[in-house]
Coordinates of C-alpha atoms and ligand atoms in Angstrom, one line a residue:
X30 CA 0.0 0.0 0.0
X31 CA 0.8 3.4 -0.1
X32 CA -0.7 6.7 1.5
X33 CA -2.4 8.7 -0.4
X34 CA -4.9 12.1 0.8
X35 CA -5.4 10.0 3.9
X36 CA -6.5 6.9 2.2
X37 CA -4.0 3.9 2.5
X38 CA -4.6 2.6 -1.3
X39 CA -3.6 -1.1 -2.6
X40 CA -1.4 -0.8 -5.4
X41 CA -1.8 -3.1 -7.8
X42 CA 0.6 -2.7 -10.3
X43 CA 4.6 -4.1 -10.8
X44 CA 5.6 -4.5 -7.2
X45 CA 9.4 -4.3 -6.4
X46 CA 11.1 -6.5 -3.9
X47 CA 12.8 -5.8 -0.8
X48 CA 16.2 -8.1 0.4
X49 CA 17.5 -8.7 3.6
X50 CA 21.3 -6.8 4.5
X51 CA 21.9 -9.3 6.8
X52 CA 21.4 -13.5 6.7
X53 CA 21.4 -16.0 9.1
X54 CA 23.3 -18.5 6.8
X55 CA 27.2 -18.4 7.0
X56 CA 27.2 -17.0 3.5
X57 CA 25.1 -14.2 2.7
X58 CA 21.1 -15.5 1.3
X59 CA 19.3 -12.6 1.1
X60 CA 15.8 -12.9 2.8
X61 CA 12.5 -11.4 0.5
X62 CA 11.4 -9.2 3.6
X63 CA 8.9 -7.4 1.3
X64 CA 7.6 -5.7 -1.6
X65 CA 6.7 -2.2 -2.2
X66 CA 4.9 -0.5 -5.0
X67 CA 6.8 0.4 -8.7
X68 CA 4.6 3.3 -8.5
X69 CA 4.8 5.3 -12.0
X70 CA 4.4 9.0 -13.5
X71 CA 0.3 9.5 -13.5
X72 CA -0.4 7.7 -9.8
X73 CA 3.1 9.7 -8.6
X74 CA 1.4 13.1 -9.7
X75 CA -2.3 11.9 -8.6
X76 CA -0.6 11.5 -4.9
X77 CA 1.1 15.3 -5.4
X78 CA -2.6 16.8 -6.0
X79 CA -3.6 15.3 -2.9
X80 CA -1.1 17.5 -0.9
X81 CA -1.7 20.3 -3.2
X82 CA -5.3 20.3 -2.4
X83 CA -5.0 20.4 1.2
X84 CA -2.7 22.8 1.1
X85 CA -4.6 24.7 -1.2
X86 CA -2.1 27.8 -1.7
X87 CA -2.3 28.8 2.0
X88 CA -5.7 28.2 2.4
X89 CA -6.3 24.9 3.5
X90 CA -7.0 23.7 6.8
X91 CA -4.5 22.1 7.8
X92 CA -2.1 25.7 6.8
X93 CA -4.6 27.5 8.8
X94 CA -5.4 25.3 11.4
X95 CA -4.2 26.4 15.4
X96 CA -1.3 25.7 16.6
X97 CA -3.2 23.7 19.5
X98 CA -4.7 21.3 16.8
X99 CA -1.7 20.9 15.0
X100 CA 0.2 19.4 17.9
X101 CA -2.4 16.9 18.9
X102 CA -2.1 15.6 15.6
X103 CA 1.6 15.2 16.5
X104 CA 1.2 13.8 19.6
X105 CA -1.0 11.4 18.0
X106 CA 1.1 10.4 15.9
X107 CA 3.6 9.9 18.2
X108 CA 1.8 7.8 20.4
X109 CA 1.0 5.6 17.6
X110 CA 4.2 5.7 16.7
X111 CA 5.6 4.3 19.6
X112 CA 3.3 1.2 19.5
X113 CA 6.0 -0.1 16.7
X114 CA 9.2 0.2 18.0
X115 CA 9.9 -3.7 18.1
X116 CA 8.7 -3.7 14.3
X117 CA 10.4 -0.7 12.6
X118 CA 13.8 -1.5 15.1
X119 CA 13.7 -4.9 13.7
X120 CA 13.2 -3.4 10.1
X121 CA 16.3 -1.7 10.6
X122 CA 18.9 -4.3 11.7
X123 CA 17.1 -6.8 8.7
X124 CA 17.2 -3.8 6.2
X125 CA 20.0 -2.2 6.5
X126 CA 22.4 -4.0 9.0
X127 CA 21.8 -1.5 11.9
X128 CA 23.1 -2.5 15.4
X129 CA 20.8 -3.4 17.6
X130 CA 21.6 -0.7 19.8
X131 CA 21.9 1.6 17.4
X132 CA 18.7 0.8 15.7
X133 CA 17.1 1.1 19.0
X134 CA 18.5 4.1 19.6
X135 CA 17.7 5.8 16.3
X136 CA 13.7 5.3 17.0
X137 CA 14.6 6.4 20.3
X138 CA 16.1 9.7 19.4
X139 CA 13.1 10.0 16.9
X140 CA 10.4 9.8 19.3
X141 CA 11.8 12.3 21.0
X142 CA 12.8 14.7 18.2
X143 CA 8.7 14.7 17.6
X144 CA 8.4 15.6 21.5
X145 CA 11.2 18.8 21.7
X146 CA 9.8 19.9 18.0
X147 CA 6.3 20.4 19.9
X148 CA 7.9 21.5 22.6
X149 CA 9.8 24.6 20.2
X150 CA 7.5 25.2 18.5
X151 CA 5.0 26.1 21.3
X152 CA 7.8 28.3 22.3
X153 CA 8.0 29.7 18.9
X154 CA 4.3 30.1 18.8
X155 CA 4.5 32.2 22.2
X156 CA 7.1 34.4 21.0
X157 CA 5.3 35.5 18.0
X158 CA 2.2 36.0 20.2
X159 CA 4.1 39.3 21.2
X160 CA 4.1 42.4 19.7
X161 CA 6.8 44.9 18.2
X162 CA 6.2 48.5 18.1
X163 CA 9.0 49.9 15.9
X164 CA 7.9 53.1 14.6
X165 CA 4.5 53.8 15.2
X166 CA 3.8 50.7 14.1
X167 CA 2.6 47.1 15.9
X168 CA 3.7 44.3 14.4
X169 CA 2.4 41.0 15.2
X170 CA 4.7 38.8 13.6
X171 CA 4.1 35.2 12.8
X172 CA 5.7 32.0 11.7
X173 CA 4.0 30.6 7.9
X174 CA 4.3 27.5 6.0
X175 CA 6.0 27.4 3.0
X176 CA 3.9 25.1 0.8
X177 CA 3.6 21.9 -0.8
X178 CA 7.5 19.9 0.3
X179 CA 8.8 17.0 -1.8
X180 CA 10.7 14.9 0.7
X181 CA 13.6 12.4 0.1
X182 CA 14.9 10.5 3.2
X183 CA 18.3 8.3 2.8
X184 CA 18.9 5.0 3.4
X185 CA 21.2 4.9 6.5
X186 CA 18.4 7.0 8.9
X187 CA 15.8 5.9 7.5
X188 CA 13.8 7.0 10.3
X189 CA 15.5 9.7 11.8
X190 CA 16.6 11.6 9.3
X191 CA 13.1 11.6 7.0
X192 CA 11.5 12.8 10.4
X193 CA 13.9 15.6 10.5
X194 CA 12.6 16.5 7.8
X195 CA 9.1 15.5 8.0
X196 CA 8.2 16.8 11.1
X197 CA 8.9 20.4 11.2
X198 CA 7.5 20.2 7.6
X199 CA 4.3 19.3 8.8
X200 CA 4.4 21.3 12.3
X201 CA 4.7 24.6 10.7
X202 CA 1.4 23.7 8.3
X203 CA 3.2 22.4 5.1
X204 CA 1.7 19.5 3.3
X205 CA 4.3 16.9 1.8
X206 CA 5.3 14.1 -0.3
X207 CA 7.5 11.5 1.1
X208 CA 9.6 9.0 -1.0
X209 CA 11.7 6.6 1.1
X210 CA 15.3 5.8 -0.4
X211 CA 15.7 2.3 -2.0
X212 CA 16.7 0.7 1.1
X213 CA 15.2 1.5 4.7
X214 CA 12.1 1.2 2.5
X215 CA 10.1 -1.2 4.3
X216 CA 10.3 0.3 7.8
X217 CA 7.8 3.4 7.1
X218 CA 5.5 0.8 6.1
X219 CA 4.4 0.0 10.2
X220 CA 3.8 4.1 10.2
X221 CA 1.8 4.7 7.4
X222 CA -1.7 3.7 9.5
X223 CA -0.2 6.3 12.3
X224 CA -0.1 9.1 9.5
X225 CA -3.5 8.4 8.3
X226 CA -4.9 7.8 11.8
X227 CA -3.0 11.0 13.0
X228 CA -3.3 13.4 10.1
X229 CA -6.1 15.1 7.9
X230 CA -6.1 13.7 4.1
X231 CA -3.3 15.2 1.9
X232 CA -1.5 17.2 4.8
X233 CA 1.5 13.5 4.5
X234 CA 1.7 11.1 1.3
X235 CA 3.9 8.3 0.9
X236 CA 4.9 7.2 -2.5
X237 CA 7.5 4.8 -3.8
X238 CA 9.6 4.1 -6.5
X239 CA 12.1 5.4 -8.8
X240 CA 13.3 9.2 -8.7
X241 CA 13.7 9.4 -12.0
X242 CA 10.2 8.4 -12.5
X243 CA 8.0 9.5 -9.9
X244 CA 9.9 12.3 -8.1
X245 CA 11.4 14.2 -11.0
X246 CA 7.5 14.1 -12.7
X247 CA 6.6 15.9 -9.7
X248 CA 9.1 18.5 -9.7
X249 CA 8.2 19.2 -13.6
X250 CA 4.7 20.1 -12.7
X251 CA 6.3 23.1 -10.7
X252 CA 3.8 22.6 -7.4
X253 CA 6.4 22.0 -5.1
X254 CA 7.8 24.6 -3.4
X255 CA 10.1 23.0 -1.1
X256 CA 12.5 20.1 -1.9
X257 CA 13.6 18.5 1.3
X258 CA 16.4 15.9 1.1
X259 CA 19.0 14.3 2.6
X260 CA 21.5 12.2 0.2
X261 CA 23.9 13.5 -2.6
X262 CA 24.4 16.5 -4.5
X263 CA 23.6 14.9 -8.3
X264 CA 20.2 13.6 -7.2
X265 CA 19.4 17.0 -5.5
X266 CA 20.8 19.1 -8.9
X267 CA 19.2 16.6 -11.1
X268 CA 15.9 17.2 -9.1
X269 CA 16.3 21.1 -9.2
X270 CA 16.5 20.8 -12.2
X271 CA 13.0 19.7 -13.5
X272 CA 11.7 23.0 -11.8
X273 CA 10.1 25.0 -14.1
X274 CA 10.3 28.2 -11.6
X275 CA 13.7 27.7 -9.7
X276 CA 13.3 31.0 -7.9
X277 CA 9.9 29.7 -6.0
X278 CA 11.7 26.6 -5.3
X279 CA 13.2 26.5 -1.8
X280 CA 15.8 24.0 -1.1
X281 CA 16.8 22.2 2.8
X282 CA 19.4 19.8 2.0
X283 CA 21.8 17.4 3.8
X284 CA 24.6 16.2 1.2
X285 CA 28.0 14.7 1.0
X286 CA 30.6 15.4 3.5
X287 CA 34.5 14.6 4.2
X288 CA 34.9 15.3 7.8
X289 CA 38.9 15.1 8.9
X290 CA 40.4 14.5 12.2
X291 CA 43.1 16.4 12.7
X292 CA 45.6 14.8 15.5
X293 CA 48.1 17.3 16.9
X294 CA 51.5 16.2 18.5
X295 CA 50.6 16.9 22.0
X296 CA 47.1 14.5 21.4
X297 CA 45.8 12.3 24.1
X298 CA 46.2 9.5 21.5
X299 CA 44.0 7.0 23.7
X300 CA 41.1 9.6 23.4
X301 CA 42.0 10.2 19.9
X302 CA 42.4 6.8 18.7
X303 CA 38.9 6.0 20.2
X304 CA 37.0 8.7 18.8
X305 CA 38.1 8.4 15.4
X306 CA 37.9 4.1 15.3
X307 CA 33.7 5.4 16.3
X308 CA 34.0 8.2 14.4
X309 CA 35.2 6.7 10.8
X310 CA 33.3 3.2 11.3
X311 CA 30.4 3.2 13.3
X312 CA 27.9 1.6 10.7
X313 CA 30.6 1.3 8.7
X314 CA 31.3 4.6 8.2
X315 CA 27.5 5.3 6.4
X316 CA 26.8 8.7 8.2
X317 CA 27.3 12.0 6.2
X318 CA 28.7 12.9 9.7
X319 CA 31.5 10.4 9.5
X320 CA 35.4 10.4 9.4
X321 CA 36.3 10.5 6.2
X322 CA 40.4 11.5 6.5
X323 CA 42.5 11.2 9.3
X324 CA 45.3 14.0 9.5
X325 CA 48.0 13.2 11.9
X326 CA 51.3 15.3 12.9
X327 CA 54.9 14.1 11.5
X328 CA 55.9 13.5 15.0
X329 CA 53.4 11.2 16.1
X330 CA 51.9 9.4 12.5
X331 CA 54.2 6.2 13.3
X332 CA 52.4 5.2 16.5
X333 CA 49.2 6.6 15.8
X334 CA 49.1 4.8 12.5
X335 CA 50.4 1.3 14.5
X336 CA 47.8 1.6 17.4
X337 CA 44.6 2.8 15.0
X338 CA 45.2 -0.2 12.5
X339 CA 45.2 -2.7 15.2
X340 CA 42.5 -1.5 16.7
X341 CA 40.7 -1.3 13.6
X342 CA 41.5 -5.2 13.1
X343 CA 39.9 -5.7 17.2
X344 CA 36.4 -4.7 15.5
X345 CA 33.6 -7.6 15.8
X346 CA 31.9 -8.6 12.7
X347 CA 28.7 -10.0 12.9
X348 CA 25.1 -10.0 13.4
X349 CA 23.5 -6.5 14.1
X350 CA 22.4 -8.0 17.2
X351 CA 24.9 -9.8 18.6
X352 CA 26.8 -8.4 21.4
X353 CA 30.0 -6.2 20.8
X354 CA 29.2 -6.2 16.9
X355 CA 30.4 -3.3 15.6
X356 CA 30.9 -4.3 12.0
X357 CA 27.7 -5.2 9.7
X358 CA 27.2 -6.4 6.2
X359 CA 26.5 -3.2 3.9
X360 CA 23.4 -2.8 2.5
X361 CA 24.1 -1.1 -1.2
X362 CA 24.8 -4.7 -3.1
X363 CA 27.7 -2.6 -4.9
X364 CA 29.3 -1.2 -2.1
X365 CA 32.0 -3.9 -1.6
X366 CA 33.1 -3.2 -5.1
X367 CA 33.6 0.4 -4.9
X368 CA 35.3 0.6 -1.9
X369 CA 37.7 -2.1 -3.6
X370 CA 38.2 0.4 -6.3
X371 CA 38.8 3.2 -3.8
X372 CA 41.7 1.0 -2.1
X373 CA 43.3 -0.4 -5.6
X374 CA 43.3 3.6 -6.9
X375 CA 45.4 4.2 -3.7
X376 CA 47.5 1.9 -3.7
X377 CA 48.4 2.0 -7.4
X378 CA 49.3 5.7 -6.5
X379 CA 51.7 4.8 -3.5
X380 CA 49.1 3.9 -0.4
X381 CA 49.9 0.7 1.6
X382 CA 46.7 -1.1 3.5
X383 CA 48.0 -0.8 7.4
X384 CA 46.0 -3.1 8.8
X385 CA 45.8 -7.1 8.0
X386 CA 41.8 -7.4 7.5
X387 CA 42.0 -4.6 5.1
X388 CA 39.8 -4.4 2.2
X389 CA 39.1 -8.9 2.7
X390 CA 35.8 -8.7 1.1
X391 CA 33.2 -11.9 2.1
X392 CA 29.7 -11.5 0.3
X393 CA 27.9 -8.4 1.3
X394 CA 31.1 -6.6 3.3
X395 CA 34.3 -5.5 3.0
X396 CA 36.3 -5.4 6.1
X397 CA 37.9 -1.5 7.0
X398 CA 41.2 -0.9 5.2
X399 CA 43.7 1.3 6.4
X400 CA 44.9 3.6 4.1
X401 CA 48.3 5.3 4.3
X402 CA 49.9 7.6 2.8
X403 CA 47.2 9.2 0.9
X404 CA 47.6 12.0 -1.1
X405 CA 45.1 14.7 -3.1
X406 CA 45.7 12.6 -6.4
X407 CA 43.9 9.4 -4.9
X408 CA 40.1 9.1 -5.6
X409 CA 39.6 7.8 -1.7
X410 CA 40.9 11.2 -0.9
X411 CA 38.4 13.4 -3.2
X412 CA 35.1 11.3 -3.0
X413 CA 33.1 10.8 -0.4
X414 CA 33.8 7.2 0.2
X415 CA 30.5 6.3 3.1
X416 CA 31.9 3.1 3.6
X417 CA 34.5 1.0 5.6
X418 CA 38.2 2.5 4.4
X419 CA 39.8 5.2 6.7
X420 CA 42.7 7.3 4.7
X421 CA 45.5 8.8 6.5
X422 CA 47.5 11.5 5.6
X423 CA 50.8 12.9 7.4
X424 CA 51.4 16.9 7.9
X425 CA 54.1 18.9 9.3
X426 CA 52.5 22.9 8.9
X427 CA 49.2 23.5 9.7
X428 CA 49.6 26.5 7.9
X429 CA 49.6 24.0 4.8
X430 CA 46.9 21.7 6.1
X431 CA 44.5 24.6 6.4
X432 CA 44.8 25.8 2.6
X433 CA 44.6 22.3 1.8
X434 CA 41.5 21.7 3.4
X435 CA 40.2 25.2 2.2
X436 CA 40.4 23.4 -1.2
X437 CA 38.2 20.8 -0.2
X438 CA 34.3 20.9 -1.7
X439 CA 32.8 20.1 1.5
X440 CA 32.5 21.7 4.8
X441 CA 30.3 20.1 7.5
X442 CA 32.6 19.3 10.5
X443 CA 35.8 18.8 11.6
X444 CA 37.2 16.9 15.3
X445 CA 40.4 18.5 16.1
X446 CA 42.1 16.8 18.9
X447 CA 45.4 18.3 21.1
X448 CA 46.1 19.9 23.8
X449 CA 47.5 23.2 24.2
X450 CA 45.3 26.2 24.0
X451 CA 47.5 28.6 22.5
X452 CA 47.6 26.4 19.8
X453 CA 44.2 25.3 19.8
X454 CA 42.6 28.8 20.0
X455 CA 44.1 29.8 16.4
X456 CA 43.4 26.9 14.6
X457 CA 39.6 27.0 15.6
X458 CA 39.3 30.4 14.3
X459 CA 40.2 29.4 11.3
X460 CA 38.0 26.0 11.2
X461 CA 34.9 27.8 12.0
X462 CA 35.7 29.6 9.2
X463 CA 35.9 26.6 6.9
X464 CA 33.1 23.9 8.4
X465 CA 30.4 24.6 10.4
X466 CA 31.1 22.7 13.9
X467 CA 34.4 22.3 15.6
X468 CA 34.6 18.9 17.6
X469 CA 37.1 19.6 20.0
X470 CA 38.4 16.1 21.4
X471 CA 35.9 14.2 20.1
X472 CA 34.5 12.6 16.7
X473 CA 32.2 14.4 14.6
X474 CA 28.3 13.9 14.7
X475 CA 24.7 15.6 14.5
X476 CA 23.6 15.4 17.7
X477 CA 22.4 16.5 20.4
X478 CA 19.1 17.2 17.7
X479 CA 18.7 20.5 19.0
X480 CA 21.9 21.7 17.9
X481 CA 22.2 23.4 14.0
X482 CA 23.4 20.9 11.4
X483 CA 24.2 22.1 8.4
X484 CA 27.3 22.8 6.5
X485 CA 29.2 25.1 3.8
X486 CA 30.0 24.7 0.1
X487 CA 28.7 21.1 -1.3
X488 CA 28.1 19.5 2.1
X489 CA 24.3 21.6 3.0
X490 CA 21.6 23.9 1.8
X491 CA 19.8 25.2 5.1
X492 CA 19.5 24.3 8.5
X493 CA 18.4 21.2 10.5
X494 CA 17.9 20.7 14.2
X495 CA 14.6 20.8 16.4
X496 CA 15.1 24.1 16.6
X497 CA 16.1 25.7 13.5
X498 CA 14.5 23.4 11.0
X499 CA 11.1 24.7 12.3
X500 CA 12.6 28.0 10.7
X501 CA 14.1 26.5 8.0
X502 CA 10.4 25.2 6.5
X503 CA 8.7 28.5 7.4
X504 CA 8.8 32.0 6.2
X505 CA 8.2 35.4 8.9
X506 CA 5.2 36.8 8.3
X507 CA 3.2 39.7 9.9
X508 CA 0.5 41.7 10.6
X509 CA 1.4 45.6 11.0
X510 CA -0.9 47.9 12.4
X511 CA -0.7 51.9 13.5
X512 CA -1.3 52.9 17.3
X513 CA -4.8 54.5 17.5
Ligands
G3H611 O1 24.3 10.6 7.7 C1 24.3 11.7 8.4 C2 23.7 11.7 9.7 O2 23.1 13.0 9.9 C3 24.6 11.4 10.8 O3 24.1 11.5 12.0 O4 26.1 11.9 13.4 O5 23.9 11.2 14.4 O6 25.2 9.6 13.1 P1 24.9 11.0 13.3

């Protein structure tokens, strides 16, 4: 089924099936978990009028509805929501290879994403309640949808991140389209009775299938006014551009990323060996917010590089809920392959693989290689590999690995990791300048949700976070009127 203006409608046309990431079986036999709808052009744009209708350019009900009504629809759906955390967190260890804990802790973190986004925006709704006289005149300003969103969620939070998205969507009276990514695909399916239980017809749709063929139609028609997504930067051009009116099209987007550690000499190398071995591989390094390069001083690469590849060699591969598994089978079937290509690029070039399990690929996983030395000609050390391989590099100057990294196309995060202050203090003025969050001693990540994430250059369009994504997917409106 899918949703569709409130109605959960059978589809019966070509169905496509969902696989297992993981298998019981010593060698990898995919299970048939599912199927979801092929959904094509005409049905694609019949489920984009729905939203279009109730949000009826601004005056709809569910854009004008109060605020008070609009978050006991998300409580609702909340509560119903919860009712399925054994389903969906078992969708995401069988789907994509999620750690139990990890899975558990992703619908975890969601649930309560949904509670501090009602929570901020009651505060938001408060503050606008106020009024500003500025010269002569009152203003009573107000928070106001945007429109009609098209939203794409990715594969590796498949829950999380397309309720980033979702939910201040909805809370600030947009009306949307959801497609799910390829894989993660199944798991919405337990929470599509939630959003029709929870929501009026139209204000969420669920639709499924190719982008070429049922998200780009949409975008052609030029009803969307918001394109939400989280995933990479030729999917989100490509998307753009179908729009017919690119200036009405507002974009929130989440795309690629090469975070670096940067380990100085005086580095607690314990601390620093830990955070980046969580930091580059948990879920196999699959998170945009991931250590992608590894940057370690002359003076202290030779036992930095010993200790992090035997570490790296310590990680349990296994089951997503075994205990102490850290490692999972990857769920993109040509994963494996690529990052093979990543390592054979590097080490035609001059790299060496550091660590003994590097790069031994069985089925469905390839376990982490250690990459070292890498350089700017080596394709592991331009793309944005979101995968098990961790690249080192060697520097000497900072002065030199600052302009380097001021040639990179990406700028979400960095984790910096030392000591001293007075060199410290320098160095940060300059990474603020070139990424959006500093980590200081400790690996790069999203959270808490209630901090911004975003980035510069390639890596972000917009900004997430409980708080500023309910700005993000509204505009600042007002009413002005004169003292008398
Ligand atoms: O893939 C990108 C995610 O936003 C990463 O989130 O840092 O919480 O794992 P995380």
């Amino acid at each position: 089924t899918y949703l569709d203006n409130g109605k959960l409608v059978n589809w019966d046309g070509k169905m496509d099936e969902v696989h297992s990431t993981i298998s019981t079986s010593s060698e990898y036999k995919p299970t048939l978990l599912g199927t979801v709808p092929h959904m094509d052009e005409p049905t694609a744009l019949g489920v984009l009028n729905s939203a279009v209708n109730a949000y009826d350019k601004g005056k709809g009900d569910w854009p004008t509805m109060r605020v008070k009504e609009r978050i006991d629809c998300m409580k609702s759906f909340v509560k119903h929501m919860q009712t399925k955390r054994t389903e969906v967190v078992k969708l995401l260890m069988w789907e994509i290879g999620k750690t139990l804990p990890d899975s558990e802790k992703e619908f975890d973190r969601t649930v309560q994403y949904i509670y501090d986004t009602i929570d901020d925006y009651k505060q938001l709704d408060r503050d606008s309640a106020k009024f500003e006289k500025i010269d002569g005149i009152n203003a009573h300003i107000r928070r106001g949808p945007l429109g009609v969103v098209l939203c794409l969620g990715p594969y590796n939070y498949p829950l999380n991140e397309t309720f980033a998205l979702l939910i201040p969507a909805l809370m600030m009276g947009n009306t949307a389209v959801f497609k799910p990514a390829k894989h993660g695909v199944l798991l919405l399916s337990p929470l599509l009775e939630a959003f029709q239980k929870s929501f009026p017809a139209g204000v969420i749709n669920v639709i499924y299938g190719r982008g070429r063929e049922v998200a780009a139609p949409i975008m052609k028609t030029g009803k969307i006014d918001v394109l939400a997504l989280i995933g990479n930067s030729t999917s989100a051009i490509a998307l753009q551009d179908q729009h017919p009116y690119k200036n009405r099209l507002r974009l929130i987007l989440g795309l690629e990323a090469k975070n670096p550690a940067i380990i100085l000499p005086d580095a607690d190398l314990d601390l620093a060996i830990e955070e980046c071995i969580n930091g580059s591989l948990s879920y196999n390094g699959q998170r945009c917010t991931a250590l992608k390069i590894i940057y370690v001083h002359d003076k202290i690469k030779e036992e930095f590089n010993e200790r992090f590849s035997k570490r790296v060699d310590e990680l349990k591969f296994g089951q997503p809920w075994e205990e102490g598994v850290k490692l999972t089978p990857l769920p993109e079937p040509n994963k494996p392959a690529y990052i093979k290509e990543l390592i054979d690029d590097a080490k035609e070039k001059g790299a060496k693989i550091l660590n003994k399990k590097g790069g031994t690929v069985t089925d469905n996983y390839i376990y982490p290689a250690v990459l070292y030395p890498v350089n700017e000609s080596m394709r592991v050390y331009q793309e944005e590999q979101f995968g098990p391989v961790v690249p080192i590099k060697s520097f000497n100057d900072t002065q030199e690995l600052l302009d380097e990294m001021a040639r990179s196309n990406y700028g979400q995060q960095v984790s910096l990791f030392g000591k001293n202050v007075d060199t410290l203090a320098p160095l940060i003025d300059v990474l603020v300048n070139l990424v959006c969050r500093v980590n200081l001693n400790s690996s790069c990540q999203r959270g808490p949700d209630v901090l911004p994430f975003t980035g510069r250059k390639d890596s972000a369009v917009g900004t997430l976070s409980v708080h500023d994504a309910l700005r993000s997917f509204s505009i600042r409106t007002f009413l002005a009127s004169k003292d008398n």
